[in-house]
Short mmCIF file of C-alpha atoms in Angstrom, two decimals:
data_model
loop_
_atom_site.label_atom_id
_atom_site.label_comp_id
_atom_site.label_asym_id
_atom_site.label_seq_id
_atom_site.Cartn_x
_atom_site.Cartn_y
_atom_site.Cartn_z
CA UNK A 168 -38.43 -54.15 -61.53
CA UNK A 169 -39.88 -51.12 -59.08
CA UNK A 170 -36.68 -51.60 -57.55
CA UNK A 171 -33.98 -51.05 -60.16
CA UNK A 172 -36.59 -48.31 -61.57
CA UNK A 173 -36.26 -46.49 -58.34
CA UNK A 174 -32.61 -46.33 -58.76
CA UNK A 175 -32.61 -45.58 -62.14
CA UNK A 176 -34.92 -42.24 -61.24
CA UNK A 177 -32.58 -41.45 -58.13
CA UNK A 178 -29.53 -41.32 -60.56
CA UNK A 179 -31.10 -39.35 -63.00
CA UNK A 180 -32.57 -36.88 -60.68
CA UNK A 181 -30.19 -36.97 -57.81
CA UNK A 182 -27.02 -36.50 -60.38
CA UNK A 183 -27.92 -33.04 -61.87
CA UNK A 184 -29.00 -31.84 -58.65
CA UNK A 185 -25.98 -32.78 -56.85
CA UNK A 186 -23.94 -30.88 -59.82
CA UNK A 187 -25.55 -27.83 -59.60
CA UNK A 188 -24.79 -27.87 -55.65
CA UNK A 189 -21.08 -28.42 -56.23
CA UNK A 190 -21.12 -25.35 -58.59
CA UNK A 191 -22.58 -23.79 -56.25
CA UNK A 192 -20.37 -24.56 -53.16
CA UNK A 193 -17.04 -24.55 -55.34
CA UNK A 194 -16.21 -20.56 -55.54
CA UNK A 195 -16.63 -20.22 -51.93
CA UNK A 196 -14.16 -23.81 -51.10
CA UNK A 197 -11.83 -22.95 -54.15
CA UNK A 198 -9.72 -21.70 -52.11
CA UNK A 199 -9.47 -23.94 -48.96
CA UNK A 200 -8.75 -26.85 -51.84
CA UNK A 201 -6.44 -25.44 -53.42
CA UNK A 202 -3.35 -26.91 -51.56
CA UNK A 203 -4.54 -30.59 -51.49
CA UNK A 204 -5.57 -30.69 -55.10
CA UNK A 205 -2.19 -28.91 -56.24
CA UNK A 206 -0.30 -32.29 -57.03
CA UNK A 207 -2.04 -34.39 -60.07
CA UNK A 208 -1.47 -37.55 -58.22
CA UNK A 209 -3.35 -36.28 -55.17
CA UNK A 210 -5.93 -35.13 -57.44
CA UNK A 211 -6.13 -38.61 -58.68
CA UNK A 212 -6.52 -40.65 -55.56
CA UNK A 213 -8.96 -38.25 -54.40
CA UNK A 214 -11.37 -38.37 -57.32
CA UNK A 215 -10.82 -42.09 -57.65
CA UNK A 216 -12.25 -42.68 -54.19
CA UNK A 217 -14.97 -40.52 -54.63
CA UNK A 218 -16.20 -42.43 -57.93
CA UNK A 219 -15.81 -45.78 -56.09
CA UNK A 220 -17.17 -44.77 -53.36
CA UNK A 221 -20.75 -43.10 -55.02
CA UNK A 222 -20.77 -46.53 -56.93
CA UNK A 223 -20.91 -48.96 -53.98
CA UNK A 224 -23.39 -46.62 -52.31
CA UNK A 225 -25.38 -46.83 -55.13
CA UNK A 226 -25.15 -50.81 -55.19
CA UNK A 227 -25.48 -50.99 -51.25
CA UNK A 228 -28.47 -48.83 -51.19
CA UNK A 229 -30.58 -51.02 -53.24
CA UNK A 230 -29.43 -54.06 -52.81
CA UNK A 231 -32.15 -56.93 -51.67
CA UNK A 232 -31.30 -58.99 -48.31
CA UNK A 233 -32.55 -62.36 -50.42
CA UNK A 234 -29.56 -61.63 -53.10
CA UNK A 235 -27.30 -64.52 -54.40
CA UNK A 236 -23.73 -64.07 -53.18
CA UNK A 237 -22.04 -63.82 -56.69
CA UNK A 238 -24.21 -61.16 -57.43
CA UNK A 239 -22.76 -58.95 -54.30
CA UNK A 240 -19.51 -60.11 -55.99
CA UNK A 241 -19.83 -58.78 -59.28
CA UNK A 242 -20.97 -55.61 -58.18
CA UNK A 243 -18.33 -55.08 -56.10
CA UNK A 244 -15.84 -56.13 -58.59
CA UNK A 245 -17.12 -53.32 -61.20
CA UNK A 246 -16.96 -50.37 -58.66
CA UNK A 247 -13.39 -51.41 -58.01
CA UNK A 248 -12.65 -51.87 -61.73
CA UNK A 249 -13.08 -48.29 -61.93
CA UNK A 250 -9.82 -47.47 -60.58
CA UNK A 251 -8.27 -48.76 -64.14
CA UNK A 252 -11.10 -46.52 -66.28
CA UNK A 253 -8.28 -43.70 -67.05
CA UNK A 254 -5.84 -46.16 -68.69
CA UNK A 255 -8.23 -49.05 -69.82
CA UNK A 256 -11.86 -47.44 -70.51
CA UNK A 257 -12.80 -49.96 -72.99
CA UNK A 258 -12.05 -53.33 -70.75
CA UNK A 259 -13.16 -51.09 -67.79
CA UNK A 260 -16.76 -51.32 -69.63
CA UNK A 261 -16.42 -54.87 -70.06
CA UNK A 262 -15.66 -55.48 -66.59
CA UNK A 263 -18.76 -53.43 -65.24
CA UNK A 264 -20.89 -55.50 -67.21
CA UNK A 265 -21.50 -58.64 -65.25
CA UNK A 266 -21.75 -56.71 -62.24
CA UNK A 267 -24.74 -54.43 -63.87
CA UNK A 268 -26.54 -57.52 -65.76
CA UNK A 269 -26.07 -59.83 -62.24
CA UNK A 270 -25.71 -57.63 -59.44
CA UNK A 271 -26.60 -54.11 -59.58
CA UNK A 272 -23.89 -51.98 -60.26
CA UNK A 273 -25.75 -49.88 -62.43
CA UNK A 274 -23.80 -46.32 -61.83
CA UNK A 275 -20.24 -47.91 -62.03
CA UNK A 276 -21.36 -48.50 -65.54
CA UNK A 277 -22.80 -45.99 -66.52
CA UNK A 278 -19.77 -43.89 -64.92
CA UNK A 279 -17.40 -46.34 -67.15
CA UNK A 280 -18.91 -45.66 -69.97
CA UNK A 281 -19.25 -41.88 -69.77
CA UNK A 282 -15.70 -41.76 -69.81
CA UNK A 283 -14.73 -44.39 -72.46
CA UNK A 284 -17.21 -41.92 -74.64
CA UNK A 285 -15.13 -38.59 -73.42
CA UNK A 286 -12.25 -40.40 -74.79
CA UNK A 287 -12.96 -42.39 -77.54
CA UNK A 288 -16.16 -40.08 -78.89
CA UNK A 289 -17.79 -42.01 -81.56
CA UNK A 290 -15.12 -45.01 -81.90
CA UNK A 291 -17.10 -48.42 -82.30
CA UNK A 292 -16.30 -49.29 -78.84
CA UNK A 293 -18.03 -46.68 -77.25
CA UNK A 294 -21.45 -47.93 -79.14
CA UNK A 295 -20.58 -51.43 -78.29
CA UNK A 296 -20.43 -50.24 -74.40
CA UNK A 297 -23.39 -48.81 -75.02
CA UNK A 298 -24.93 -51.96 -76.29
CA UNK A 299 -23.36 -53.82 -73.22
CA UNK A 300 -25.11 -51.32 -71.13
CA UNK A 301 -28.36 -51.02 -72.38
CA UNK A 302 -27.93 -55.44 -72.37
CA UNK A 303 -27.66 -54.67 -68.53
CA UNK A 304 -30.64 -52.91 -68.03
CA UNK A 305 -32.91 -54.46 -70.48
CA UNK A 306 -32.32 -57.69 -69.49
CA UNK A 307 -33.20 -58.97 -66.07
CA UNK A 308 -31.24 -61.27 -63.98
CA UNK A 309 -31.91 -64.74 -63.28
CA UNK A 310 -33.13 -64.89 -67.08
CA UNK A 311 -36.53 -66.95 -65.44
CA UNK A 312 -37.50 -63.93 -64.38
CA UNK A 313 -37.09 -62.10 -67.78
CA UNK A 314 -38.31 -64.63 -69.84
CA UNK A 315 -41.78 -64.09 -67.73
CA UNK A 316 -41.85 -60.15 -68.05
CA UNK A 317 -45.07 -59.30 -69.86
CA UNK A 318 -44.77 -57.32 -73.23
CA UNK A 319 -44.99 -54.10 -71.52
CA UNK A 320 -42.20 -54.47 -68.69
CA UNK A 321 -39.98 -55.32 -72.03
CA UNK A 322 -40.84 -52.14 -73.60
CA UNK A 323 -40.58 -50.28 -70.81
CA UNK A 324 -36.98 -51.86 -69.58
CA UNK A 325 -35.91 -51.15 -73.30
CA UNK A 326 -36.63 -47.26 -73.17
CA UNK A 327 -35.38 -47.07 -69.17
CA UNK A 328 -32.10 -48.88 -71.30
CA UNK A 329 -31.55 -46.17 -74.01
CA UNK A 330 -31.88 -43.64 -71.24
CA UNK A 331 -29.21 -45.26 -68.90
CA UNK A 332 -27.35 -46.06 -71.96
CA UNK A 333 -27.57 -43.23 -73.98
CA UNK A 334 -26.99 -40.75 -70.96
CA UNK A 335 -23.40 -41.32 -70.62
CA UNK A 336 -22.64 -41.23 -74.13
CA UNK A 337 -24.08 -37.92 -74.61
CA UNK A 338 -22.88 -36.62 -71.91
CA UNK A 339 -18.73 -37.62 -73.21
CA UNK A 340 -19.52 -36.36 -76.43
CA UNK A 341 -20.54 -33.20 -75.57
CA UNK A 342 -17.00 -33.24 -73.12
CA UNK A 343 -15.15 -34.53 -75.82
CA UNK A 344 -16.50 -31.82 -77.66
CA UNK A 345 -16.50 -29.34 -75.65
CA UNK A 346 -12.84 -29.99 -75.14
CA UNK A 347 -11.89 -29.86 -79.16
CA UNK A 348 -13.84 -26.56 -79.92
CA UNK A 349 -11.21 -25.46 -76.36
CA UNK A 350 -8.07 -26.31 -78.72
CA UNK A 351 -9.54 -25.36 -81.86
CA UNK A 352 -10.34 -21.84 -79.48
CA UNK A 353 -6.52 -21.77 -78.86
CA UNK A 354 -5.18 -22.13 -82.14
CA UNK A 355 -7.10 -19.44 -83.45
CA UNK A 356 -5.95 -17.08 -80.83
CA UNK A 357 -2.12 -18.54 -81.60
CA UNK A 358 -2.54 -17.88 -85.37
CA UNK A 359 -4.87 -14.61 -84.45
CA UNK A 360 -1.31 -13.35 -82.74
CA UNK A 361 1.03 -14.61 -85.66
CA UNK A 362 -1.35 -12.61 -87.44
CA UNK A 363 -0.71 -9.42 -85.86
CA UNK A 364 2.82 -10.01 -85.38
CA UNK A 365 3.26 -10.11 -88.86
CA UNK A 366 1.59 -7.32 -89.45
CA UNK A 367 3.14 -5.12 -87.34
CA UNK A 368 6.83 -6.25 -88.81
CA UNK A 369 5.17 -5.55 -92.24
CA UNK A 370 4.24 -1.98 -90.67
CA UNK A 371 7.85 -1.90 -89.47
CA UNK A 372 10.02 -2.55 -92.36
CA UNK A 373 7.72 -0.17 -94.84
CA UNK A 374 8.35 2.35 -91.88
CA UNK A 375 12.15 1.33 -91.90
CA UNK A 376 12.48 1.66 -95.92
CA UNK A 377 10.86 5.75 -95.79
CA UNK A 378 12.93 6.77 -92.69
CA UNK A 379 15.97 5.09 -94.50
CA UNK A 380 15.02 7.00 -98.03
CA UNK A 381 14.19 10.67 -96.32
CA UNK A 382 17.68 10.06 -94.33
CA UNK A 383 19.32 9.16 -97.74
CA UNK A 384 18.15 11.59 -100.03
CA UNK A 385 17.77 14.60 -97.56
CA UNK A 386 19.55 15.15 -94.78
CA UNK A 387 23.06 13.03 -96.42
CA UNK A 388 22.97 15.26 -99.28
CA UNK A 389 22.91 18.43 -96.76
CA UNK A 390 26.07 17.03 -94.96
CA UNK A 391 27.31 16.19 -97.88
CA UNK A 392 26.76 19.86 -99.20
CA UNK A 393 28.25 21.40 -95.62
CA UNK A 394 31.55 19.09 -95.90
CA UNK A 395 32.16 20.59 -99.57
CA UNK A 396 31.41 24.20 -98.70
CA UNK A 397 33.73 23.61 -95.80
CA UNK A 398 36.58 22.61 -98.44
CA UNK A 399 35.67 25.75 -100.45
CA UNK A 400 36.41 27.94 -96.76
CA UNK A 401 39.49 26.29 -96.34
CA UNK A 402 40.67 26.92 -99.80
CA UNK A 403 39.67 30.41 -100.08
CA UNK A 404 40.54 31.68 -96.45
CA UNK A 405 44.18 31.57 -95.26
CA UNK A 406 43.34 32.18 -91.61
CA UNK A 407 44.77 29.74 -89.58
CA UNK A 408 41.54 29.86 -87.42
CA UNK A 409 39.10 29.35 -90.31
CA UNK A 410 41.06 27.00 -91.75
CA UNK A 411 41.11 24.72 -88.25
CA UNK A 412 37.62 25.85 -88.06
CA UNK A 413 36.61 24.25 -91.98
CA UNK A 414 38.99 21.49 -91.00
CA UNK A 415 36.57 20.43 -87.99
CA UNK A 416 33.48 21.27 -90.28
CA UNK A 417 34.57 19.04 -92.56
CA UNK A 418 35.60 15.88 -90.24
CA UNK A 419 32.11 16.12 -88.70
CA UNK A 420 30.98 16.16 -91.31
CA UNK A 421 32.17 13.00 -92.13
CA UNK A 422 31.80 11.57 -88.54
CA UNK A 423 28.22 12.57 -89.29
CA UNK A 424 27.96 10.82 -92.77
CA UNK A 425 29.54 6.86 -91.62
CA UNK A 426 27.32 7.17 -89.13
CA UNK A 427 24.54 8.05 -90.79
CA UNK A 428 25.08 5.34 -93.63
CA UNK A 429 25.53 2.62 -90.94
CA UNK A 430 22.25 3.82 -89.33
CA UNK A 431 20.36 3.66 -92.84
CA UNK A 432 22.33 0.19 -93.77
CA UNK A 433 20.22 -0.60 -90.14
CA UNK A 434 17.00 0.56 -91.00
CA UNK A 435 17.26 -1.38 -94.24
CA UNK A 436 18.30 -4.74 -93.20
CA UNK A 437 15.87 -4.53 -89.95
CA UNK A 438 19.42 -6.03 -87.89
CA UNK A 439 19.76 -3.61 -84.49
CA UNK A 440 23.25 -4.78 -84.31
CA UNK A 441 24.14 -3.44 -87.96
CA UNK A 442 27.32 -1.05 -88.30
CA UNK A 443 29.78 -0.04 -85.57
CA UNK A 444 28.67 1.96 -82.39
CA UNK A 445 30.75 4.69 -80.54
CA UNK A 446 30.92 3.51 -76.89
CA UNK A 447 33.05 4.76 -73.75
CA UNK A 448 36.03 4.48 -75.20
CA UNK A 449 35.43 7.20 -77.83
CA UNK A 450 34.22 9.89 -74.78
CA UNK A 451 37.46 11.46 -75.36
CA UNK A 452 37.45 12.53 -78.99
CA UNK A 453 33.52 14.00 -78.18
CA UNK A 454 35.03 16.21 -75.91
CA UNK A 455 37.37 17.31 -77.55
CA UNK A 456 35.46 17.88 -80.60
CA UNK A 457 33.10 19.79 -78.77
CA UNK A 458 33.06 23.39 -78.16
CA UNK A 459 32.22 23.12 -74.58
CA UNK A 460 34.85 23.38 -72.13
CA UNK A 461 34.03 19.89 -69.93
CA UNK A 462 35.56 18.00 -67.30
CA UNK A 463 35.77 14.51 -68.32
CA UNK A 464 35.79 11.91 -65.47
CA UNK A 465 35.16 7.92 -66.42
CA UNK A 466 35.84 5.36 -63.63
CA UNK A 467 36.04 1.66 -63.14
CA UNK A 468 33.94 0.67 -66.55
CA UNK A 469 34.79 -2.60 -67.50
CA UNK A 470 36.72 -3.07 -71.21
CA UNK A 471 34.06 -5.71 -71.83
CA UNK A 472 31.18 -4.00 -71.09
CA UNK A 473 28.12 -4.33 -73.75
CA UNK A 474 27.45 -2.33 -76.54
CA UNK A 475 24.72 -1.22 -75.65
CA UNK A 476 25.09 -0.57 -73.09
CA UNK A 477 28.36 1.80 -74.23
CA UNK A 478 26.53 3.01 -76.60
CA UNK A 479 23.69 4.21 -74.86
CA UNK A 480 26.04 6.21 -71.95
CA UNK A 481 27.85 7.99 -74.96
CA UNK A 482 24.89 8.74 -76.75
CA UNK A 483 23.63 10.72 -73.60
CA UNK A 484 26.60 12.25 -73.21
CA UNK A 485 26.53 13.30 -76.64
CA UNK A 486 23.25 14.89 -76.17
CA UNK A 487 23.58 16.76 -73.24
CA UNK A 488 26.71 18.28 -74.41
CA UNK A 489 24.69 19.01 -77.60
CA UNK A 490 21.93 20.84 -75.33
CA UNK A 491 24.67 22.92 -73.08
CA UNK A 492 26.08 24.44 -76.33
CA UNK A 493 22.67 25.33 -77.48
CA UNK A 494 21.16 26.45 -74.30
CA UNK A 495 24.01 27.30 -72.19
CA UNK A 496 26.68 28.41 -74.25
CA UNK A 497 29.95 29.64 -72.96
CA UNK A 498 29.09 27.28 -69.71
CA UNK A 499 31.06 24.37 -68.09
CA UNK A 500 30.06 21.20 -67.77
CA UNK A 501 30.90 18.25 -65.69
CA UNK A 502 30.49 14.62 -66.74
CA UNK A 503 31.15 12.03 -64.97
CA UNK A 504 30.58 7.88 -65.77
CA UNK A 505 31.16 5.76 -62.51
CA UNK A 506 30.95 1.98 -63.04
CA UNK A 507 29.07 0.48 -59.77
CA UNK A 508 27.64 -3.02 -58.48
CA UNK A 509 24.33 -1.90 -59.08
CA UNK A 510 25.30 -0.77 -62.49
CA UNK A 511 26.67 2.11 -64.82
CA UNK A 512 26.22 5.80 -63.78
CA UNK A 513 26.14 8.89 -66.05
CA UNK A 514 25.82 12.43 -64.23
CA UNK A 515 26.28 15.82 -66.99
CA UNK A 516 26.26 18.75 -64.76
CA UNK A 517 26.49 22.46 -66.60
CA UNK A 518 26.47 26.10 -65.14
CA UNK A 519 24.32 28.25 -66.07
CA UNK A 520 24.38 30.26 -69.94
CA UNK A 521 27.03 32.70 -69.71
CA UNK A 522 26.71 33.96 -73.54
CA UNK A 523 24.15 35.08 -75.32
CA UNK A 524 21.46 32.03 -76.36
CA UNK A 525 21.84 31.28 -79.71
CA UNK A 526 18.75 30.57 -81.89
CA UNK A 527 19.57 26.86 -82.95
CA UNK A 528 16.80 24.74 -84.41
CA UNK A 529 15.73 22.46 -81.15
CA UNK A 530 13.07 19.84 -81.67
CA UNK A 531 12.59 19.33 -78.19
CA UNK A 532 13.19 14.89 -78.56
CA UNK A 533 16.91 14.28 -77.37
CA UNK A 534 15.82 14.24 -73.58
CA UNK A 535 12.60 12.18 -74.47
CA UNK A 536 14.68 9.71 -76.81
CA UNK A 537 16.97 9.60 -73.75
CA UNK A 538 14.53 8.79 -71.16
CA UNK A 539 13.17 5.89 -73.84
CA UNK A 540 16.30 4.92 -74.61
CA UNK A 541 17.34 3.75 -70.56
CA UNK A 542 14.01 2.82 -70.35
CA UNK A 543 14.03 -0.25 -72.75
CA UNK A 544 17.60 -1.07 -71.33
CA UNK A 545 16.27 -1.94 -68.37
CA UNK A 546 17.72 1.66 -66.93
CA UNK A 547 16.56 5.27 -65.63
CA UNK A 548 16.97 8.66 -66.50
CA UNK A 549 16.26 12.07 -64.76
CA UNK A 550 16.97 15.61 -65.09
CA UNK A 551 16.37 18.68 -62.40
CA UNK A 552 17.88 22.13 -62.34
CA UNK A 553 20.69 22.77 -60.21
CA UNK A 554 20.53 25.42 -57.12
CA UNK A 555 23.33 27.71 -59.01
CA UNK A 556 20.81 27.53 -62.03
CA UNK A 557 22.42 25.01 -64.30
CA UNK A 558 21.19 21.84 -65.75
CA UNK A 559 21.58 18.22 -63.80
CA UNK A 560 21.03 15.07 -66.01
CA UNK A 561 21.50 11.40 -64.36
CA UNK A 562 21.22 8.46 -66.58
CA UNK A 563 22.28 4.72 -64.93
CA UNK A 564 22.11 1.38 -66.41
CA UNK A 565 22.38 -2.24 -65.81
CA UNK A 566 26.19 -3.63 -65.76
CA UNK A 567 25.43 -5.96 -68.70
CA UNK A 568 28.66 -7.64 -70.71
CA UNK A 569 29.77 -8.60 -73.87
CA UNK A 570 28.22 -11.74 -72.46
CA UNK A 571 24.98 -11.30 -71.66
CA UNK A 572 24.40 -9.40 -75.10
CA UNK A 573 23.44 -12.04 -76.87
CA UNK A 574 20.73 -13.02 -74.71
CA UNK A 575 19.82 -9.36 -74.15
CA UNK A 576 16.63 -8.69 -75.90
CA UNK A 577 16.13 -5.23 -77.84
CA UNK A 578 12.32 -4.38 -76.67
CA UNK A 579 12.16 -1.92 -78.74
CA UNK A 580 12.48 -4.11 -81.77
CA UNK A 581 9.72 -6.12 -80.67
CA UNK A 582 7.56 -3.05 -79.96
CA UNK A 583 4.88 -1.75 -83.07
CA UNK A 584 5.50 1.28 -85.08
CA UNK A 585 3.39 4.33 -84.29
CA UNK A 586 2.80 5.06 -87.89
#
């Protein structure tokens, strides 16, 4: 009895302790175990030798020199069972049990048992393990000997029992526990981020649906105003300059308008990939719709480049040559597109203003839209001034195809509204 209640107390004392140490110890040899623990089945053998090992210790410490042979037996048997306790925790506690009740492999069940509870919680087998447990230490072994115990070594063996019994259990509840509030942690944060997500595509369409109305009802029926008054000029004026002059007004004007309707049929579906987009091919007819004199050079761009990618290269085209005629007017400019391993490069270069500045509205965004533009395609985009005093703007982006667009996501999609 003073034995097995010495070994009892050196569990229960000794295990905490020993805990808090390995806290301790484990920031500082994180590191340095890194590597061997980094395959699960490493991981496995390791732990599994530890546990067997602290059991037969705790057997082999206290066991008597006088002790029958079958009960060195069945102790060792239920330290070795505990190889099996991952796949088989109930029989695992079964098998500890004549080693703990003859023999005294009282921490091999106890161990067996703490993990049948962190799996099984409150499952009737985990209180029948108890039961087998607290059997073990209630009951001494030959039954002789408990059959002469006095009243109080029974009471006291029954309350040493709940504690070796109950300390495991409690211990894989609050595991068990521990490990459900963990999930129950992550699904909130999964639904917490649906959530938002939602939100901010809520945000986005009702953002969508005004741009879409003020593009609708304002600035179409200006264009729409411009083409007719353009009509009016050509019928009214016989010059054969104003009339080429309303005649390029007017198919701007409707340039301006299909493109403008595609661009609001995007905005209301919420599809990036809504209505046709002028790419590459189409540099041509910008410059010679412009009034800029430029110097068009495009080289080895692939017919099957992406969209997007064509897109974005003639919209900053478009805008620089938009920006020399307001801010440089009467100047050249040079544009070349070079197709490249690395990927697709725009340079505009323009001279200096050689007229007169006109005083066209300028909202100071085409450069910034530009830059944000290459940006979320993965690309780059700079401008400098020249030494002669002109403009330099340099755009490149990734050689994507027709391809990869499919699998090409549109980041700014995915990013929130600034409302």
């Amino acid at each position: 009895m003073t034995t097995e209640g010495l070994s009892f107390l050196r569990i229960s004392v000794g295990g905490p302790g020993a805990g808090a140490a390995d806290r301790t110890r484990r920031p500082a040899d994180a590191a340095g175990r890194a590597h061997w623990f980094a395959a699960p089945a490493l991981r496995s053998l390791a732990v599994d030798a530890a546990v067997i090992v602290i059991a037969v210790l705790d057997f082999w410490l206290v066991f008597p020199e006088q002790a029958e042979p079958y009960s060195y037996v069945l102790s060792a048997a239920a330290c070795v069972a505990l190889v099996a306790r991952r796949w088989f925790p109930f029989l695992v506690v079964l098998a500890t049990f004549p080693g703990f009740l003859a023999g005294w492999s009282q921490l091999a069940a106890m161990i067996a048992l703490g993990l049948l509870a962190t799996r099984k919680q409150q499952h009737w087998q985990v209180w029948f393990g108890a039961g087998l447990v607290w059997v073990g230490r209630f009951v001494q072994w030959p039954l002789e000997d408990f059959v002469a115990r006095s009243w109080r070594e029974h009471g006291l063996a029954a309350i040493y029992g709940v504690i070796v019994a109950g300390m495991p259990v409690a211990i894989g509840l609050l595991i068990g526990a521990r490990k459900q509030l963990s999930a129950r942690l992550v699904e909130l944060a999964a639904s917490r981020d649906r959530e938002q997500q939602l939100h901010a595509q809520a945000v986005r369409a009702e953002e969508r649906a005004r741009l879409a109305r003020e593009m609708h009802d304002v600035v179409s029926h200006d264009i729409t105003l411009i083409a007719m008054q353009a009509g009016v000029l050509s019928v009214s004026n016989t010059s054969a300059e104003a009339q080429q002059t309303a005649q390029t007004i007017r198919q701007l004007s409707r340039h301006t308008l299909e493109e403008l309707r595609s661009l609001v049929g995007v905005l209301r579906s919420g599809v990036e990939d809504d209505g046709p987009r002028p790419g590459i091919s189409e540099l041509d007819q910008l410059v010679r719709n412009t009034d800029v004199p430029v110097q068009l050079t495009v080289e080895r761009v692939p017919d099957e480049l992406c969209s997007k990618i064509s897109a974005a290269a003639y919209r900053t085209v478009q805008e620089c040559l938009t920006n020399v005629h307001k801010h440089a007017p009467g100047a050249k400019a040079v544009v070349r597109v070079l197709g490249a391993a690395d990927g697709l490069h725009i340079e505009v270069r323009n001279e200096p203003a050689r007229e007169p500045v006109s005083g066209l509205p300028s909202g100071g965004h085409g450069l910034t839209g530009l830059a944000e533009r290459a940006r979320l395609l993965g690309g780059t985009f700079e401008t400098s001034s020249t030494d002669d005093g002109g403009f330099l703007v340099q755009a490149h982006y990734p050689m994507r195809l027709m391809s990869d667009e499919e699998d090409t996501a549109e980041i700014a999609i995915e990013q929130p509204s600034k409302v």
